[in-house]
Every structure is written in structure tokens, then in C-alpha cells.
mmCIF file of C-alpha atoms in Angstrom:
data_model
loop_
_atom_site.group_PDB
_atom_site.id
_atom_site.type_symbol
_atom_site.label_atom_id
_atom_site.label_comp_id
_atom_site.label_asym_id
_atom_site.label_seq_id
_atom_site.Cartn_x
_atom_site.Cartn_y
_atom_site.Cartn_z
ATOM 1 C CA LEU U 468 -47.148 -17.180 -1.426
ATOM 2 C CA VAL U 469 -45.607 -16.482 -5.194
ATOM 3 C CA SER U 470 -47.811 -13.293 -5.312
ATOM 4 C CA PHE U 471 -46.888 -12.097 -1.739
ATOM 5 C CA PHE U 472 -43.062 -12.138 -2.966
ATOM 6 C CA LEU U 473 -44.269 -10.237 -6.268
ATOM 7 C CA THR U 474 -46.094 -7.790 -4.271
ATOM 8 C CA VAL U 475 -42.903 -7.169 -2.223
ATOM 9 C CA THR U 476 -40.122 -7.274 -4.961
ATOM 10 C CA ARG U 477 -42.352 -4.748 -6.848
ATOM 11 C CA SER U 478 -42.663 -2.484 -3.601
ATOM 12 C CA LEU U 479 -39.157 -2.949 -2.639
ATOM 13 C CA CYS U 480 -38.242 -1.152 -6.466
ATOM 14 C CA CYS U 481 -40.125 1.256 -6.904
ATOM 15 C CA ARG U 482 -38.730 2.212 -2.988
ATOM 16 C CA ALA U 483 -35.386 2.356 -4.977
ATOM 17 C CA ARG U 484 -35.952 4.681 -7.890
ATOM 18 C CA PHE U 485 -37.784 6.977 -4.851
ATOM 19 C CA MET U 486 -34.588 7.024 -3.577
ATOM 20 C CA ARG U 487 -32.922 7.199 -6.137
ATOM 21 C CA LEU U 488 -34.734 10.045 -7.426
ATOM 22 C CA LEU U 489 -34.254 11.697 -4.005
ATOM 23 C CA PHE U 490 -30.573 11.162 -3.513
ATOM 24 C CA PRO U 491 -29.130 10.384 -7.319
ATOM 25 C CA PHE U 492 -25.366 9.612 -5.629
ATOM 26 C CA SER U 493 -24.270 6.562 -6.491
ATOM 27 C CA HIS U 494 -21.616 6.805 -4.353
ATOM 28 C CA PRO U 495 -23.257 6.243 0.056
ATOM 29 C CA GLN U 496 -20.916 8.774 1.853
ATOM 30 C CA THR U 497 -22.415 11.371 -0.722
ATOM 31 C CA SER U 498 -25.613 10.174 -0.312
ATOM 32 C CA SER U 499 -25.329 10.410 3.596
ATOM 33 C CA CYS U 500 -23.892 14.011 3.568
ATOM 34 C CA CYS U 501 -26.972 15.133 0.939
ATOM 35 C CA ILE U 502 -29.436 13.786 3.426
ATOM 36 C CA MET U 503 -27.804 15.586 6.264
ATOM 37 C CA SER U 504 -27.635 18.830 4.598
ATOM 38 C CA VAL U 505 -31.483 18.255 3.546
ATOM 39 C CA ILE U 506 -32.313 17.302 7.713
ATOM 40 C CA ALA U 507 -30.378 20.120 8.573
ATOM 41 C CA ASP U 508 -32.256 22.696 6.276
ATOM 42 C CA LEU U 509 -35.491 21.429 7.524
ATOM 43 C CA ASP U 510 -34.443 21.623 11.215
ATOM 44 C CA ALA U 511 -33.753 25.415 10.421
ATOM 45 C CA GLU U 512 -36.605 26.157 8.485
ATOM 46 C CA ALA U 513 -38.864 24.301 11.415
ATOM 47 C CA ASP U 514 -36.963 26.463 14.065
ATOM 48 C CA ASN U 515 -38.354 29.907 12.018
ATOM 49 C CA LEU U 516 -41.979 28.565 11.966
ATOM 50 C CA ILE U 517 -41.237 28.056 15.858
ATOM 51 C CA GLN U 518 -40.345 32.013 15.996
ATOM 52 C CA ALA U 519 -42.948 33.351 13.593
ATOM 53 C CA GLY U 520 -45.481 32.003 15.665
ATOM 54 C CA ILE U 521 -44.718 35.028 18.525
ATOM 55 C CA ALA U 522 -45.275 38.137 18.631
ATOM 56 C CA LYS U 523 -42.077 40.528 18.031
ATOM 57 C CA ALA U 524 -43.067 42.419 21.116
ATOM 58 C CA THR U 525 -43.523 38.984 23.373
ATOM 59 C CA GLN U 526 -40.320 37.553 22.011
ATOM 60 C CA ARG U 527 -38.324 40.855 23.579
ATOM 61 C CA ALA U 528 -40.098 40.915 26.712
ATOM 62 C CA TYR U 529 -39.428 36.939 26.875
ATOM 63 C CA ASP U 530 -35.787 37.712 26.075
ATOM 64 C CA ALA U 531 -35.640 40.655 28.512
ATOM 65 C CA HIS U 532 -37.258 38.348 30.796
ATOM 66 C CA TRP U 533 -34.374 35.782 30.550
ATOM 67 C CA ASN U 534 -31.676 38.108 30.891
ATOM 68 C CA ARG U 535 -33.300 39.277 33.846
ATOM 69 C CA PHE U 536 -33.437 35.684 35.670
ATOM 70 C CA VAL U 537 -29.568 35.047 34.393
ATOM 71 C CA ALA U 538 -28.467 38.068 36.066
ATOM 72 C CA ALA U 539 -30.463 37.020 39.478
ATOM 73 C CA ALA U 540 -28.684 33.666 38.763
ATOM 74 C CA SER U 541 -25.429 34.709 38.951
ATOM 75 C CA ARG U 542 -25.651 37.014 42.225
ATOM 76 C CA PHE U 543 -27.708 35.126 43.804
ATOM 77 C CA GLY U 544 -26.210 31.764 42.985
ATOM 78 C CA PHE U 545 -29.083 29.939 41.357
ATOM 79 C CA ALA U 546 -29.044 26.722 39.529
ATOM 80 C CA SER U 547 -29.445 28.403 35.104
ATOM 81 C CA SER U 548 -28.442 25.331 33.095
ATOM 82 C CA LEU U 549 -32.045 24.003 31.678
ATOM 83 C CA PRO U 550 -34.317 22.261 33.133
ATOM 84 C CA LEU U 551 -34.361 24.749 36.098
ATOM 85 C CA PRO U 552 -35.304 22.745 39.150
ATOM 86 C CA VAL U 553 -38.616 24.490 40.328
ATOM 87 C CA LYS U 554 -37.079 25.437 43.522
ATOM 88 C CA THR U 555 -35.414 28.101 41.813
ATOM 89 C CA VAL U 556 -38.150 28.843 40.003
ATOM 90 C CA THR U 557 -40.030 29.706 43.210
ATOM 91 C CA ARG U 558 -36.768 31.271 44.403
ATOM 92 C CA TYR U 559 -36.664 33.703 41.897
ATOM 93 C CA LEU U 560 -40.247 34.449 41.460
ATOM 94 C CA ALA U 561 -40.098 34.780 45.521
ATOM 95 C CA HIS U 562 -36.967 37.582 44.884
ATOM 96 C CA LEU U 563 -39.161 39.847 42.398
ATOM 97 C CA TYR U 564 -41.356 39.759 45.368
ATOM 98 C CA SER U 565 -39.087 41.120 47.841
ATOM 99 C CA SER U 566 -38.263 43.721 45.252
ATOM 100 C CA GLY U 567 -41.472 45.078 45.326
ATOM 101 C CA ALA U 568 -42.394 44.120 41.770
ATOM 102 C CA SER U 569 -45.907 44.121 40.909
ATOM 103 C CA GLN U 570 -47.901 40.447 39.965
ATOM 104 C CA SER U 571 -47.950 41.632 36.719
ATOM 105 C CA THR U 572 -43.927 41.277 36.556
ATOM 106 C CA GLY U 573 -44.189 37.749 38.394
ATOM 107 C CA THR U 574 -46.810 36.552 35.751
ATOM 108 C CA GLN U 575 -44.479 37.697 32.912
ATOM 109 C CA ALA U 576 -41.216 36.472 34.517
ATOM 110 C CA ARG U 577 -43.118 32.978 35.019
ATOM 111 C CA ALA U 578 -44.609 32.919 30.883
ATOM 112 C CA ALA U 579 -40.667 33.988 29.822
ATOM 113 C CA LEU U 580 -39.517 30.790 31.842
ATOM 114 C CA ARG U 581 -42.213 28.321 30.711
ATOM 115 C CA TYR U 582 -41.427 30.058 27.142
ATOM 116 C CA VAL U 583 -37.248 29.018 27.659
ATOM 117 C CA HIS U 584 -38.439 25.264 28.187
ATOM 118 C CA LEU U 585 -41.286 24.683 25.885
ATOM 119 C CA VAL U 586 -39.248 25.912 22.802
ATOM 120 C CA GLN U 587 -36.154 23.591 23.641
ATOM 121 C CA GLY U 588 -39.031 20.288 23.992
ATOM 122 C CA LEU U 589 -38.132 20.174 27.834
ATOM 123 C CA ARG U 590 -39.892 19.838 30.760
ATOM 124 C CA ASP U 591 -41.535 23.189 32.333
ATOM 125 C CA PRO U 592 -41.111 23.567 36.375
ATOM 126 C CA THR U 593 -43.213 26.613 35.980
ATOM 127 C CA SER U 594 -46.090 24.434 35.501
ATOM 128 C CA ASP U 595 -45.475 22.958 38.990
ATOM 129 C CA TYR U 596 -47.723 23.109 42.116
ATOM 130 C CA ARG U 597 -45.689 24.783 44.270
ATOM 131 C CA VAL U 598 -44.880 27.246 41.376
ATOM 132 C CA THR U 599 -48.953 27.614 40.830
ATOM 133 C CA GLN U 600 -50.367 27.764 44.803
ATOM 134 C CA LEU U 601 -46.368 30.630 44.771
ATOM 135 C CA MET U 602 -48.436 33.244 41.965
ATOM 136 C CA LYS U 603 -51.552 32.409 44.112
ATOM 137 C CA GLY U 604 -50.360 33.987 47.231
ATOM 138 C CA TRP U 605 -48.281 36.833 46.037
ATOM 139 C CA GLY U 606 -51.854 38.158 44.183
ATOM 140 C CA LYS U 607 -53.181 37.810 47.428
ATOM 141 C CA GLN U 608 -50.233 39.651 49.545
ATOM 142 C CA ALA U 609 -50.406 42.038 46.814
ATOM 143 C CA PRO U 610 -53.553 42.337 45.312
ATOM 144 C CA THR U 611 -53.777 43.763 42.171
ATOM 145 C CA GLN U 612 -53.937 47.524 41.866
ATOM 146 C CA PRO U 613 -56.669 49.213 39.723
ATOM 147 C CA ASP U 614 -55.609 50.107 36.570
ATOM 148 C CA LEU U 615 -56.358 54.403 37.110
ATOM 149 C CA ARG U 616 -55.582 55.201 33.260
ATOM 150 C CA LYS U 617 -58.530 56.337 31.879
ATOM 151 C CA PRO U 618 -59.337 55.711 27.726
ATOM 152 C CA ILE U 619 -58.744 58.152 25.226
ATOM 153 C CA THR U 620 -62.357 59.422 24.871
ATOM 154 C CA THR U 621 -63.651 62.097 21.632
ATOM 155 C CA ALA U 622 -63.696 65.053 24.720
ATOM 156 C CA VAL U 623 -60.625 64.036 26.031
ATOM 157 C CA LEU U 624 -58.947 63.762 22.053
ATOM 158 C CA ARG U 625 -60.456 67.217 20.965
ATOM 159 C CA LYS U 626 -58.646 68.803 24.483
ATOM 160 C CA LEU U 627 -55.358 67.260 23.373
ATOM 161 C CA LEU U 628 -55.360 68.815 20.112
ATOM 162 C CA ASN U 629 -56.066 72.228 21.192
ATOM 163 C CA ALA U 630 -53.619 72.357 23.665
ATOM 164 C CA LEU U 631 -50.703 71.329 20.917
ATOM 165 C CA PRO U 632 -50.528 74.757 19.341
ATOM 166 C CA ALA U 633 -49.029 76.051 23.092
ATOM 167 C CA VAL U 634 -46.670 73.007 23.524
ATOM 168 C CA ALA U 635 -45.197 72.034 20.261
ATOM 169 C CA SER U 636 -42.636 74.008 19.626
ATOM 170 C CA SER U 637 -43.511 73.962 15.585
ATOM 171 C CA PRO U 638 -46.464 74.414 13.450
ATOM 172 C CA HIS U 639 -44.946 71.583 11.965
ATOM 173 C CA GLU U 640 -44.755 69.112 15.839
ATOM 174 C CA VAL U 641 -48.234 70.476 15.990
ATOM 175 C CA THR U 642 -49.004 68.867 12.047
ATOM 176 C CA LEU U 643 -46.853 65.636 13.078
ATOM 177 C CA PHE U 644 -48.544 65.314 16.637
ATOM 178 C CA ARG U 645 -51.743 65.499 14.977
ATOM 179 C CA ALA U 646 -51.618 63.200 12.241
ATOM 180 C CA ALA U 647 -50.250 60.759 14.798
ATOM 181 C CA TRP U 648 -52.596 60.900 17.286
ATOM 182 C CA THR U 649 -56.071 60.968 15.704
ATOM 183 C CA LEU U 650 -54.530 57.805 13.718
ATOM 184 C CA ALA U 651 -53.772 56.463 16.424
ATOM 185 C CA TYR U 652 -57.438 57.168 17.774
ATOM 186 C CA HIS U 653 -59.883 56.399 14.714
ATOM 187 C CA CYS U 654 -57.424 53.220 14.126
ATOM 188 C CA LEU U 655 -57.074 51.887 17.432
ATOM 189 C CA LEU U 656 -53.538 51.434 17.353
ATOM 190 C CA ARG U 657 -50.812 50.122 20.070
ATOM 191 C CA PRO U 658 -47.952 52.527 20.552
ATOM 192 C CA GLY U 659 -45.976 50.043 19.347
ATOM 193 C CA GLU U 660 -47.507 49.834 16.048
ATOM 194 C CA LEU U 661 -47.699 53.359 15.351
ATOM 195 C CA THR U 662 -43.822 53.867 16.263
ATOM 196 C CA THR U 663 -40.963 52.824 18.223
ATOM 197 C CA THR U 664 -38.343 54.548 20.583
ATOM 198 C CA SER U 665 -35.654 52.123 19.136
ATOM 199 C CA GLU U 666 -33.814 51.796 15.649
ATOM 200 C CA ILE U 667 -33.781 47.896 15.922
ATOM 201 C CA ASP U 668 -37.339 47.746 15.623
ATOM 202 C CA ARG U 669 -37.714 50.129 12.321
ATOM 203 C CA GLU U 670 -39.443 47.501 10.698
ATOM 204 C CA CYS U 671 -42.611 47.260 13.351
ATOM 205 C CA ARG U 672 -43.472 50.900 12.963
ATOM 206 C CA LEU U 673 -45.261 52.861 11.063
ATOM 207 C CA ASN U 674 -43.395 54.137 7.505
ATOM 208 C CA LEU U 675 -43.971 56.746 4.699
ATOM 209 C CA GLU U 676 -43.427 53.677 2.921
ATOM 210 C CA ASP U 677 -46.235 52.423 4.323
ATOM 211 C CA VAL U 678 -49.393 54.368 3.775
ATOM 212 C CA VAL U 679 -51.084 54.774 0.121
ATOM 213 C CA LEU U 680 -53.598 57.468 -1.550
ATOM 214 C CA HIS U 681 -56.768 55.126 -1.287
ATOM 215 C CA ARG U 682 -59.889 57.382 -3.622
ATOM 216 C CA ALA U 683 -61.652 56.689 -0.747
ATOM 217 C CA GLY U 684 -59.005 58.123 1.695
ATOM 218 C CA TYR U 685 -55.971 56.159 2.040
ATOM 219 C CA ARG U 686 -54.723 52.938 3.211
ATOM 220 C CA ILE U 687 -52.122 52.059 5.916
ATOM 221 C CA ARG U 688 -49.962 48.941 5.998
ATOM 222 C CA LEU U 689 -48.675 47.715 9.170
ATOM 223 C CA THR U 690 -46.091 45.081 9.135
ATOM 224 C CA SER U 691 -47.330 43.392 12.138
ATOM 225 C CA THR U 692 -49.485 43.769 15.194
ATOM 226 C CA LYS U 693 -49.982 42.523 18.595
ATOM 227 C CA THR U 694 -52.301 39.163 17.470
ATOM 228 C CA SER U 695 -50.716 39.142 14.043
ATOM 229 C CA THR U 696 -47.104 38.611 13.196
ATOM 230 C CA LYS U 697 -48.734 39.153 9.455
ATOM 231 C CA PRO U 698 -49.280 42.853 8.028
ATOM 232 C CA VAL U 699 -52.374 43.494 7.932
ATOM 233 C CA SER U 700 -53.732 46.565 5.428
ATOM 234 C CA LEU U 701 -56.366 49.230 6.852
ATOM 235 C CA LEU U 702 -59.005 51.687 4.724
ATOM 236 C CA VAL U 703 -58.996 55.308 6.801
ATOM 237 C CA LYS U 704 -61.508 57.330 6.145
ATOM 238 C CA PRO U 705 -62.903 60.662 6.188
ATOM 239 C CA CYS U 706 -65.114 61.260 9.235
ATOM 240 C CA LEU U 707 -67.222 63.963 10.508
ATOM 241 C CA ALA U 708 -66.074 63.511 14.464
ATOM 242 C CA SER U 709 -63.667 65.625 15.847
ATOM 243 C CA GLY U 710 -60.241 65.196 14.375
ATOM 244 C CA CYS U 711 -60.480 63.592 11.195
ATOM 245 C CA PRO U 712 -57.614 61.581 10.398
ATOM 246 C CA VAL U 713 -58.052 62.251 6.902
#
């Protein structure tokens, strides 16, 4: 019994010394304020990490879908406070369907509503059986249309490059388009990884400072991609194929 009390006493003393190291304040109120400040910083850091876990393009798409939902909720009188009732979700998806939206748009809208709930630790109404069945019915009533887009082959790229002098306004513009097209083709870049239509997303596009000459060609640095929020480096080498980017 004596041994037990000695062990407990040593443990409490060690814990007291540890707390004094973390919070070297004698006044209880001061220590409480320090603890709250540390907790607030940790919460902010956790929120930053959660946001970093999703691609910026996906975040922008979710934000756009959420804004459309809020507008529709205001227009039709849907409940928009979180967590959303399942009926609100099904009504909104039915609204999209009746407005002629594609099934992929409905799928993206559902994913956006799901994200808004999960990121706040709320119950996800989009996983309800009725929502799942609604999306299945949407697919049967409006079958997915085949993708009519064709891949860019070397022959197609060659035709595009040959047509540039006839449609560009200057030799300088020909050079710009040629550099962009050949780089995107040979590096398998998505449009959003190469350029953007908004000054807000300047950090997402390829800038001059992201291109560095290399003895084997040149190296480009992508600040972010669709599948990664971390910078990606690619080495572009000369090739014998038509439209060499180097």
C-alpha cells in the first residue's frame, strides 16, 4: 500500500512539473487564457489541413454548387439551415432534373451538399436511400450521353499547328499558341494546370517563373494539379515527334 501511494505521488509531481513547463504562469486566469489561445490555434491549423486535403478546383466547384442551392432554396422556400432535411435534398435534385440539368451536374451537386455537411461534422442527408434511388432514377430517365469529344492525336496536333498562321493575329501569337499546345500535349496537362480565365486563380496557372532551363531541356513546376495540392515538377525533353515543345 505504501508503494502504491509513493507511485501515485511521483506521478502527480511529474504531471505538475509538466504543466508548469507548458504553461509557466502562476495565476489561474492567465493559464486559462493561454490554454484557450493554444486551442484556438490548433483548431485553426486543423481547419487549414482539412481545406488542404481537397483540390482548389474541387473546392471552387463545391462552392459554386452550394451558392446555386442557396439561390434555389431562397426562390422556392426550401429549408437551407444545416443539416438539411432529406426532403430538401430530393426537392433540389428534382429541380435540377426538371430544369434540364445533366445527371453529372446532379451528381456534382449531391457531392457538394455532402461535403458541406461532412466538413462540419454533420449528418449527411445525401447518403439516404431515397437520394440514392433518385439518382438511379435520374440515370434511367435520362441516360448518360456518350462523350463526343475526341482525343488529340499527333496527326490532329499537326493540323492545328499548321492552321495557326491562318487564324492567329501575329507571328508572336502563333509562337504563344504553339508553345502552349505542344507543352500541354506532350506533358498531358489539363487546361486548368496550364492557364486560367480568372486573375483570382493566378497561382494555379503556369507562370514564367515556373519554367527553368535544364541541360536536358527545361523543367516546369506546377503549383497544384487536379490530383495533388502539392507542387509537381516535370522535366520536358526534346523529342523527334511533330510539335516538339522544346
